Coordinates of C-alpha atoms in Angstrom, one line a residue:
Chain A
M9 CA 142.8 81.2 127.1
T10 CA 146.4 82.3 127.0
K11 CA 147.5 82.3 123.4
P12 CA 151.1 81.4 122.8
V13 CA 153.1 84.5 121.9
G14 CA 156.3 85.1 120.1
K15 CA 156.3 82.0 118.0
Q16 CA 159.5 81.8 116.1
D17 CA 161.1 79.6 113.4
F18 CA 162.7 76.6 115.1
P19 CA 165.3 74.2 113.7
V20 CA 163.4 71.3 112.2
S21 CA 166.3 69.0 113.2
N22 CA 165.5 69.6 116.9
A23 CA 161.7 68.7 116.7
R24 CA 162.5 65.8 119.0
R25 CA 162.7 68.2 121.9
Y26 CA 158.9 68.6 121.7
L27 CA 157.8 65.3 120.1
E28 CA 160.1 62.6 121.5
P29 CA 158.5 62.9 125.1
G30 CA 155.4 61.5 123.5
P31 CA 152.7 64.2 123.8
V32 CA 149.3 64.0 122.3
V33 CA 149.3 66.2 119.2
L34 CA 146.6 67.7 116.9
I35 CA 147.1 66.9 113.2
T36 CA 145.7 69.4 110.8
S37 CA 145.1 68.6 107.1
K38 CA 143.6 70.2 104.0
H39 CA 142.7 68.8 100.6
S40 CA 140.7 70.8 98.0
D41 CA 138.2 72.8 100.1
E42 CA 138.2 70.3 103.0
S43 CA 140.3 70.8 106.2
N44 CA 140.2 68.9 109.4
I45 CA 141.8 68.4 112.8
M46 CA 142.4 65.0 114.6
T47 CA 144.0 64.0 117.9
L48 CA 146.9 61.6 117.7
G49 CA 149.1 59.9 120.2
W50 CA 150.8 57.3 118.0
H51 CA 153.9 59.0 116.5
T52 CA 157.6 58.6 116.8
I53 CA 160.7 60.6 115.7
L54 CA 162.6 58.6 113.0
A55 CA 165.5 60.9 112.1
F56 CA 167.1 64.2 112.9
S57 CA 168.2 65.4 109.5
P58 CA 166.2 65.2 107.3
S59 CA 163.8 65.7 110.2
M60 CA 161.5 62.6 110.0
V61 CA 158.5 61.6 112.0
G62 CA 156.2 58.6 111.6
C63 CA 152.5 58.7 112.5
M64 CA 149.9 55.9 112.6
I65 CA 146.8 57.6 111.3
S66 CA 143.9 55.1 111.2
E67 CA 141.9 54.9 108.0
D68 CA 138.8 55.3 110.3
N69 CA 139.8 59.0 110.6
Y70 CA 138.4 61.5 108.2
S71 CA 141.9 63.0 108.1
H72 CA 143.4 59.9 106.7
Q73 CA 142.2 60.5 103.2
L74 CA 142.8 64.2 103.3
I75 CA 146.5 63.5 104.2
K76 CA 146.9 60.6 101.8
Q77 CA 145.6 62.8 98.9
S78 CA 147.3 66.1 99.8
R79 CA 150.5 64.4 101.0
E80 CA 150.8 67.1 103.7
C81 CA 149.8 67.9 107.3
V82 CA 150.8 70.0 110.3
I83 CA 151.6 68.5 113.7
N84 CA 150.4 70.9 116.3
L85 CA 151.4 70.7 120.0
P86 CA 148.6 71.5 122.4
T87 CA 149.2 72.3 126.1
T88 CA 147.0 71.4 129.0
E89 CA 145.1 74.7 128.6
L90 CA 143.5 72.9 125.5
T91 CA 142.7 69.6 127.2
D92 CA 139.0 69.7 126.7
K93 CA 139.4 70.8 123.1
V94 CA 141.9 68.0 122.5
V95 CA 139.3 65.4 123.8
G96 CA 136.5 67.0 121.8
V97 CA 138.6 66.9 118.6
G98 CA 139.3 63.2 119.3
N99 CA 135.7 62.3 119.9
T100 CA 134.1 63.8 116.9
S101 CA 134.4 63.4 113.1
G102 CA 135.4 66.0 110.5
A103 CA 132.9 64.3 108.2
E104 CA 130.1 65.8 110.4
I105 CA 131.4 69.0 111.8
D106 CA 133.9 71.8 111.3
K107 CA 136.2 71.2 114.2
F108 CA 137.9 74.6 114.0
S109 CA 134.6 76.5 114.6
T110 CA 133.1 73.9 117.0
F111 CA 136.1 73.9 119.3
G112 CA 137.2 77.6 118.8
L113 CA 140.5 76.8 117.3
T114 CA 142.0 79.3 114.9
P115 CA 143.5 78.2 111.6
E116 CA 146.6 80.2 110.5
K117 CA 148.4 80.0 107.2
A118 CA 151.4 77.8 107.1
R119 CA 154.6 78.7 105.3
L120 CA 155.3 75.6 103.1
V121 CA 152.1 73.5 103.2
S122 CA 148.5 74.1 102.6
A123 CA 147.3 72.5 105.8
P124 CA 146.7 75.2 108.5
L125 CA 148.6 75.8 111.7
I126 CA 146.5 76.0 114.9
Q127 CA 147.2 79.3 116.5
E128 CA 146.4 78.2 120.0
C129 CA 149.0 75.5 120.0
H130 CA 152.5 75.9 121.5
A131 CA 154.3 74.6 118.5
N132 CA 153.5 73.7 114.9
F133 CA 155.5 71.4 112.6
E134 CA 154.7 71.6 108.9
C135 CA 155.1 68.2 107.3
R136 CA 155.3 66.7 103.8
L137 CA 154.6 63.0 103.2
H138 CA 158.1 61.5 102.5
D139 CA 157.2 57.8 102.2
D140 CA 153.9 56.1 101.9
A141 CA 155.3 52.5 101.8
L142 CA 153.5 51.5 105.0
V143 CA 150.3 53.6 104.6
D144 CA 148.2 50.8 103.0
S145 CA 149.6 48.0 105.3
Y146 CA 149.8 49.8 108.7
N147 CA 148.3 53.3 108.2
F148 CA 151.8 54.5 108.9
F149 CA 152.8 57.8 107.3
I150 CA 156.5 58.8 107.2
F151 CA 156.6 62.6 107.1
E152 CA 159.5 65.1 106.7
I153 CA 159.1 68.1 108.9
V154 CA 159.9 71.0 106.6
A155 CA 159.2 74.0 108.8
A156 CA 158.7 74.5 112.6
H157 CA 157.3 77.3 114.7
V158 CA 157.6 77.3 118.4
A159 CA 156.6 79.7 121.2
L160 CA 159.8 80.3 123.2
Q161 CA 158.0 80.6 126.5
P162 CA 157.6 78.5 128.6
A163 CA 160.7 76.5 127.8
Y164 CA 158.9 73.3 128.7
P165 CA 155.2 73.6 128.1
E166 CA 152.8 71.4 130.1
T167 CA 151.8 68.7 127.6
L168 CA 149.2 65.8 127.6
H169 CA 150.2 62.2 127.2
Y170 CA 147.5 59.6 126.7
T171 CA 147.3 56.3 128.6
G172 CA 143.9 55.1 127.2
D173 CA 140.6 54.8 129.1
G174 CA 140.1 58.6 129.1
I175 CA 143.1 59.2 131.4
F176 CA 145.9 61.6 130.4
M177 CA 149.3 62.0 132.1
V178 CA 150.4 65.6 132.4
S179 CA 154.1 66.4 131.9
G180 CA 155.9 67.0 135.2
N181 CA 159.3 68.3 136.2
H182 CA 162.4 68.2 134.1
V183 CA 165.7 66.8 135.3
D184 CA 169.1 67.7 133.9
K185 CA 171.5 64.7 133.5
R186 CA 173.9 66.3 131.1
S187 CA 176.8 65.6 133.4
L188 CA 176.3 61.9 132.8
F189 CA 176.3 62.1 129.0
S190 CA 179.1 61.5 126.5
E191 CA 179.8 64.8 124.7
R192 CA 179.0 63.1 121.3
L193 CA 175.5 62.3 122.5
L194 CA 174.6 65.8 123.5
Chain B
M24 CA 166.5 50.3 145.1
T25 CA 162.9 49.3 145.3
K26 CA 162.3 46.3 143.1
P27 CA 158.9 46.1 141.4
V28 CA 156.9 43.4 143.2
G29 CA 154.0 41.3 142.2
K30 CA 154.5 41.5 138.4
Q31 CA 151.6 39.8 136.7
D32 CA 150.6 38.8 133.2
F33 CA 149.1 41.8 131.5
P34 CA 146.9 42.0 128.4
V35 CA 149.1 42.7 125.4
S36 CA 146.3 44.6 123.7
N37 CA 146.6 47.2 126.5
A38 CA 150.3 47.8 126.2
R39 CA 149.4 51.4 125.1
R40 CA 148.7 52.3 128.7
Y41 CA 152.4 52.2 129.4
L42 CA 154.0 52.9 126.0
E43 CA 151.7 55.5 124.4
P44 CA 152.6 58.3 126.9
G45 CA 156.1 58.1 125.3
P46 CA 158.5 56.9 128.0
V47 CA 162.2 56.1 127.5
V48 CA 162.4 52.3 127.5
L49 CA 165.3 49.8 127.8
I50 CA 165.4 47.3 125.0
T51 CA 167.0 43.9 125.8
S52 CA 168.2 41.5 123.1
K53 CA 170.0 38.2 122.8
H54 CA 171.5 36.4 119.8
S55 CA 173.7 33.3 120.3
D56 CA 175.7 34.0 123.4
E57 CA 175.5 37.8 123.2
S58 CA 172.9 39.8 125.0
N59 CA 172.6 43.6 125.4
I60 CA 170.6 46.5 126.7
M61 CA 170.0 49.8 124.9
T62 CA 168.0 53.0 125.8
L63 CA 165.3 54.0 123.3
G64 CA 162.9 56.9 123.1
W65 CA 161.8 56.5 119.4
H66 CA 158.9 54.1 119.5
T67 CA 155.1 54.2 118.8
I68 CA 152.1 52.0 119.3
L69 CA 150.8 50.8 115.9
A70 CA 147.8 48.6 116.7
F71 CA 145.9 47.1 119.6
S72 CA 145.2 43.6 118.4
P73 CA 147.5 42.1 117.3
S74 CA 149.5 44.3 119.7
M75 CA 152.0 46.1 117.5
V76 CA 154.8 48.6 118.3
G77 CA 157.3 50.3 116.0
C78 CA 160.8 51.1 117.1
M79 CA 163.5 53.1 115.4
I80 CA 166.7 51.3 116.4
S81 CA 169.7 52.9 114.8
E82 CA 172.2 50.6 113.1
D83 CA 174.9 52.4 115.2
N84 CA 173.6 50.5 118.2
Y85 CA 175.2 47.1 119.0
S86 CA 171.6 45.9 119.7
H87 CA 170.5 46.5 116.1
Q88 CA 172.3 43.4 114.7
L89 CA 171.3 41.2 117.7
I90 CA 167.6 42.1 117.1
K91 CA 167.8 41.8 113.3
Q92 CA 169.3 38.3 113.6
S93 CA 167.3 37.0 116.5
R94 CA 164.1 38.7 115.4
E95 CA 163.1 39.2 119.1
C96 CA 163.5 41.7 121.9
V97 CA 162.0 42.8 125.2
I98 CA 160.8 46.4 125.8
N99 CA 161.4 47.1 129.5
L100 CA 159.8 50.2 131.2
P101 CA 162.2 51.8 133.7
T102 CA 161.0 54.3 136.4
T103 CA 162.8 57.3 137.7
E104 CA 164.5 55.2 140.3
L105 CA 166.6 53.9 137.4
T106 CA 167.4 57.3 135.9
D107 CA 171.2 57.1 136.2
K108 CA 171.3 53.5 134.9
V109 CA 169.1 54.5 131.9
V110 CA 171.6 57.3 131.1
G111 CA 174.5 54.9 131.6
V112 CA 173.0 52.3 129.3
G113 CA 172.4 54.9 126.7
N114 CA 176.0 56.3 126.8
T115 CA 177.9 53.0 126.5
S116 CA 178.2 50.2 124.0
G117 CA 177.5 46.5 124.4
A118 CA 180.4 45.9 122.1
E119 CA 182.7 47.0 124.9
I120 CA 181.0 46.1 128.2
D121 CA 178.4 43.8 129.8
K122 CA 175.7 46.3 130.6
F123 CA 173.8 44.0 133.0
S124 CA 176.8 43.7 135.3
T125 CA 178.1 47.2 134.8
F126 CA 174.8 48.8 135.8
G127 CA 173.6 46.2 138.2
L128 CA 170.5 45.2 136.2
T129 CA 169.2 41.7 136.6
P130 CA 168.3 39.5 133.6
E131 CA 165.3 37.3 134.1
K132 CA 164.0 34.6 131.8
A133 CA 161.2 35.6 129.5
R134 CA 158.3 33.4 128.7
L135 CA 158.2 33.4 124.9
V136 CA 161.4 35.0 123.7
S137 CA 165.1 34.3 124.4
A138 CA 165.9 38.0 125.2
P139 CA 165.9 38.6 128.9
L140 CA 163.5 40.7 131.0
I141 CA 165.0 43.3 133.3
Q142 CA 163.9 42.5 136.8
E143 CA 164.2 46.1 138.1
C144 CA 161.8 47.5 135.4
H145 CA 158.2 48.2 136.2
A146 CA 156.9 46.4 133.1
N147 CA 158.3 44.1 130.4
F148 CA 156.9 43.5 126.9
E149 CA 158.2 40.5 125.1
C150 CA 158.3 41.2 121.3
R151 CA 158.8 39.2 118.1
L152 CA 159.8 41.0 114.9
H153 CA 156.6 41.1 112.8
D154 CA 157.8 43.0 109.8
D155 CA 161.3 44.1 108.7
A156 CA 160.1 46.0 105.6
L157 CA 161.5 49.3 106.9
V158 CA 164.6 48.0 108.8
D159 CA 167.1 48.6 106.0
S160 CA 165.6 51.9 104.8
Y161 CA 164.7 53.5 108.2
N162 CA 166.0 51.2 110.9
F163 CA 162.3 50.8 111.8
F164 CA 161.4 47.5 113.4
I165 CA 157.7 46.5 113.6
F166 CA 157.2 44.2 116.6
E167 CA 154.3 42.2 117.9
I168 CA 154.1 42.2 121.7
V169 CA 153.4 38.5 122.5
A170 CA 153.6 38.6 126.3
A171 CA 153.5 41.4 128.9
H172 CA 154.4 41.5 132.6
V173 CA 153.5 44.5 134.7
A174 CA 153.9 45.4 138.4
L175 CA 150.4 46.4 139.5
Q176 CA 151.6 49.0 142.0
P177 CA 151.9 51.9 141.5
A178 CA 149.1 52.2 139.0
Y179 CA 151.0 55.0 137.3
P180 CA 154.7 54.6 137.7
E181 CA 156.9 57.7 137.4
T182 CA 158.5 57.4 134.0
L183 CA 161.2 59.3 132.1
H184 CA 160.6 61.1 128.8
Y185 CA 163.6 62.4 126.8
T186 CA 163.7 65.8 125.3
G187 CA 167.3 65.7 124.0
D188 CA 170.3 67.7 125.4
G189 CA 170.5 65.5 128.5
I190 CA 167.2 66.7 129.8
F191 CA 164.4 64.3 130.8
M192 CA 160.8 65.2 131.5
V193 CA 159.4 63.2 134.4
S194 CA 155.8 62.1 134.2
G195 CA 153.4 64.2 136.4
N196 CA 149.8 64.0 137.5
H197 CA 147.1 62.1 135.8
V198 CA 143.7 63.7 134.8
D199 CA 140.5 61.7 134.2
K200 CA 138.5 63.0 131.2
R201 CA 136.3 59.9 130.8
S202 CA 133.2 62.0 131.1
L203 CA 134.0 63.8 127.8
F204 CA 134.6 60.6 125.8
S205 CA 132.3 58.7 123.5
E206 CA 131.6 55.2 125.0
R207 CA 133.0 53.6 121.8
L208 CA 136.4 55.3 122.3
L209 CA 136.9 54.1 125.9

C-alpha cells in the first residue's frame, strides 16, 4: 500500500474541499482505554469559520458512546487503495475486535484531541463536539474541526462515495468552472 | 439537452442511493406567488424510514425564507448535462431574477408539495420540513422526503460534487463490494 506522504497542516476553514464532495470517511474515537474506527457516509459541512461539520452516527455503533463521552473524534479520509478495509471496518463491531490491528490501520497521535489519526488516510480532521443538541433525537453530532492534516499529493485523491447495496461510486474527473463564478463566491 | 425520460415513483426510504454520494443538488421552493431555485452541496441523509435529510441552507439565500415559511421544498438531482445551469443558479439571486426562465429550467407540478419539480433533473425528492430546531442556530433544516421520482436510466447518472474554488468532481465508475458485506447491512 502507498502511504500518504508529506502530510501538512491544512486550513480548517477549507475542509469542504475534501468533505463537501461526499466521500465515505473513517471516524476514529477514543475514551478511557477504548478506541475504535467506524465507516460513515452521513455527514455534511455546516460552516466555514468556525469549521463545522455535522455527522449522523447511529447509536447502534460502538463508536457512538465513545464519541458522546469523550466529545472528540477524528474524521479520516480514505482513498480507493483502502476500499476493502473501509468495507471491513463498516461490517464489524469495535465491541468485538480491535479494528486497527484487524485491518492493518496505523493509529497516530493527533495534535489537539485524544482520538488517533489513521496514518494510511489521505487527510485527517481533528474534531471537538461543539453541540450535542440533536444527539439524543437524531444521533446528529455537530463538530468543530480544530486541526487538519492533508497529504498534498495527489491534489484530488480518488475517494469512495457510498450508494447503498454494497456499491461505491469512485470519484472521477474534475472540471474547472471558475470562469462562470462571481468573484465573491470563489 | 437530453431530458430524463420515464421518471417513476421511487421508494423514499432508498433516497440515499442518490443523495448519500454527496452530489450538488438544486433546491426548489415556493411560498405564495414566489418560487425559486438554489444550488446546494451541504446536505446529509439522516434516516431511512421515515426518510430524513438535513440541509444547511444559508439565510443569505433568497430560498431560506421561502422554505422557512412554506415548510416545504424539492431536492432535485442534476447531472453533468446541467453543469453550467447549476453554476448559474448558484451565482445569482432569486430576489433579482426568475431562475426558471433565465436558465431554461422547466417547473413541473409536484405530487405532495407546492414547490415545483425541475423537469430536466434526473431525480426529484419532495420534502416537508420535519424539524426546525436548528434553523435559527445553524440554518440547518431537517426534512422528511415524502415522495420521490427517479428516471430509471441511466442506473448511475453522472453527478456533480463540489470541492470549492469553482472546481467540481464528476462521479466516476462504480464498484460492487457486496461480497464483502454482512447480509444485514445490504
